[in-house]
Amino acid sequence: MVPEEKGSITLSKEAAIIFAIAKFKPFKNRIKNNPQKTNPFLKLHENKKS
């Protein structure tokens, strides 16, 4: 038996940005705290520029 979906929540653009920042903050902090690791976001940004 497949459980029924109760519904979804639609966020405004501002709320979605706040949610995303809060959700991925630990990942961002880990990158800042460990400078030996390469930042995948910087690589993506560089690739989009060229």
N, CA and C of each residue as an Amber inpcrd file, in Angstrom:
protein
   150
   0.8400000  -1.1880000   0.0000000   0.0000000   0.0000000   0.0000000
   0.8880000   1.2570000   0.0000000   0.6270000   2.1630000  -0.9090000
   1.4210000   3.3890000  -1.0300000   0.7980000   4.4790000  -0.1560000
   1.6090000   5.1100000   0.7010000   1.0420000   6.1770000   1.5360000
   0.6510000   7.3850000   0.6980000  -0.4460000   8.0030000   1.0740000
  -0.9210000   9.1750000   0.3430000  -0.0790000  10.3910000   0.6970000
   0.1590000  11.2170000  -0.2930000   0.8990000  12.4500000  -0.0250000
  -0.0590000  13.4430000   0.6230000   0.3860000  14.0460000   1.7070000
  -0.4800000  14.9560000   2.4700000  -0.5950000  16.3270000   1.8060000
   0.2860000  16.6430000   0.9080000   0.2890000  17.9590000   0.2770000
   1.6930000  18.5310000   0.3170000   1.8940000  19.6080000  -0.3700000
   3.2260000  20.2080000  -0.3850000   3.1400000  21.6570000   0.0660000
   4.2760000  22.1730000   0.4810000   4.3500000  23.5600000   0.9380000
   5.0620000  24.3600000  -0.1420000   4.4720000  25.4710000  -0.5220000
   5.1030000  26.3470000  -1.5030000   5.6570000  27.5540000  -0.7630000
   6.9510000  27.7760000  -0.9290000   7.6030000  28.8990000  -0.2580000
   7.7520000  30.0720000  -1.2130000   7.7360000  31.2640000  -0.6500000
   8.0450000  32.4390000  -1.4600000   9.5390000  32.3930000  -1.7800000
   9.9720000  33.1950000  -2.7250000  11.3860000  33.1940000  -3.1160000
  12.2790000  33.5330000  -1.9230000  11.8770000  34.5450000  -1.1360000
  12.6760000  34.9570000   0.0250000  12.7630000  33.8320000   1.0490000
  11.6290000  33.1850000   1.3220000  11.6000000  32.0930000   2.3010000
  12.4400000  30.9170000   1.8120000  12.3940000  30.6470000   0.5180000
  13.1750000  29.5410000  -0.0440000  14.6770000  29.8120000   0.0950000
  15.0910000  31.0480000  -0.1190000  16.5080000  31.4100000   0.0140000
  16.9500000  31.2600000   1.4660000  16.1200000  31.7490000   2.3970000
  16.4450000  31.6280000   3.8260000  16.5580000  30.1610000   4.2100000
  15.6250000  29.3420000   3.7240000  15.6350000  27.9080000   4.0200000
  16.9010000  27.2510000   3.4720000  17.2620000  27.5790000   2.2320000
  18.4430000  26.9790000   1.6010000  19.7180000  27.3810000   2.3360000
  19.8140000  28.6360000   2.7380000  21.0030000  29.1040000   3.4590000
  21.1220000  28.3640000   4.7860000  20.0190000  28.2270000   5.4910000
  20.0320000  27.5270000   6.7800000  20.3550000  26.0510000   6.5930000
  19.8270000  25.4570000   5.5360000  19.9990000  24.0280000   5.2840000
  21.4580000  23.6970000   4.9620000  22.1230000  24.5350000   4.1740000
  23.4640000  24.2120000   3.6960000  24.5760000  24.9150000   4.4750000
  24.2120000  25.6370000   5.5460000  25.2130000  26.3620000   6.3300000
  26.2950000  25.4450000   6.9110000  25.9500000  24.2760000   7.4800000
  27.0180000  23.4140000   8.0150000  28.0420000  23.0200000   6.9480000
  27.5730000  22.7760000   5.7190000  28.4570000  22.4110000   4.6160000
  29.4070000  23.5640000   4.3010000  28.8620000  24.7650000   4.2590000
  29.6580000  25.9610000   3.9800000  30.7020000  26.1750000   5.0780000
  30.2960000  25.9960000   6.3310000  31.2170000  26.1530000   7.4590000
  32.3410000  25.1320000   7.3950000  32.0260000  23.9210000   6.9730000
  33.0360000  22.8670000   6.8690000  34.0880000  23.2540000   5.8300000
  33.6600000  23.8380000   4.7290000  34.6000000  24.2660000   3.6820000
  35.5040000  25.3730000   4.2230000  34.9180000  26.3380000   4.9480000
  35.7070000  27.4430000   5.5060000  36.7140000  26.9340000   6.5300000
  36.3130000  25.9520000   7.3320000  37.1690000  25.4490000   8.4030000
  38.2860000  24.5450000   7.8940000  38.1630000  24.0270000   6.6890000
  39.1760000  23.1240000   6.1640000  39.6820000  23.6610000   4.8210000
  40.6300000  24.5850000   4.8460000  41.0890000  25.2050000   3.5980000
  41.8610000  24.2640000   2.6740000  42.2750000  23.0840000   3.1710000
  42.9960000  22.1400000   2.3120000  42.0690000  21.5530000   1.2410000
  40.7900000  21.4440000   1.5650000  39.8460000  20.8780000   0.5980000
  39.4600000  21.9460000  -0.4150000  39.2320000  21.5270000  -1.6480000
  38.8130000  22.4800000  -2.6690000  37.3210000  22.7270000  -2.5230000
  36.9310000  23.9370000  -2.7740000  35.5330000  24.3240000  -2.6750000
  34.8470000  24.0250000  -4.0070000  33.8930000  23.0890000  -4.0350000
  33.2270000  22.7440000  -5.3040000  32.4420000  23.9110000  -5.8840000
  31.9660000  24.8290000  -5.0210000  31.2130000  25.9690000  -5.5200000
  32.1150000  26.9270000  -6.2910000  33.3570000  27.0750000  -5.8400000
  34.2950000  27.9380000  -6.5610000  34.5920000  27.3600000  -7.9400000
  34.7490000  26.0370000  -8.0060000  35.0080000  25.3870000  -9.3000000
  33.8400000  25.6100000 -10.2540000  32.6170000  25.4590000  -9.7550000
  31.4330000  25.6720000 -10.5900000  31.3980000  27.1080000 -11.0950000
  31.6980000  28.0460000 -10.2170000  31.6780000  29.4600000 -10.5710000
  32.7160000  29.7550000 -11.6550000  33.9020000  29.1980000 -11.5210000
  34.9630000  29.4000000 -12.5140000  34.5660000  28.8050000 -13.8640000
  33.9330000  27.6290000 -13.8370000  33.5290000  26.9720000 -15.0820000
  32.4560000  27.7660000 -15.8100000  31.5670000  28.4120000 -15.0670000
  30.5000000  29.2000000 -15.6990000  31.0520000  30.4680000 -16.3270000
  32.1280000  31.0220000 -15.7490000  32.7280000  32.2500000 -16.2810000
  33.3420000  32.0160000 -17.6550000  34.0090000  30.8680000 -17.8270000
  34.7230000  30.6210000 -19.0820000  33.8350000  30.1080000 -20.1820000
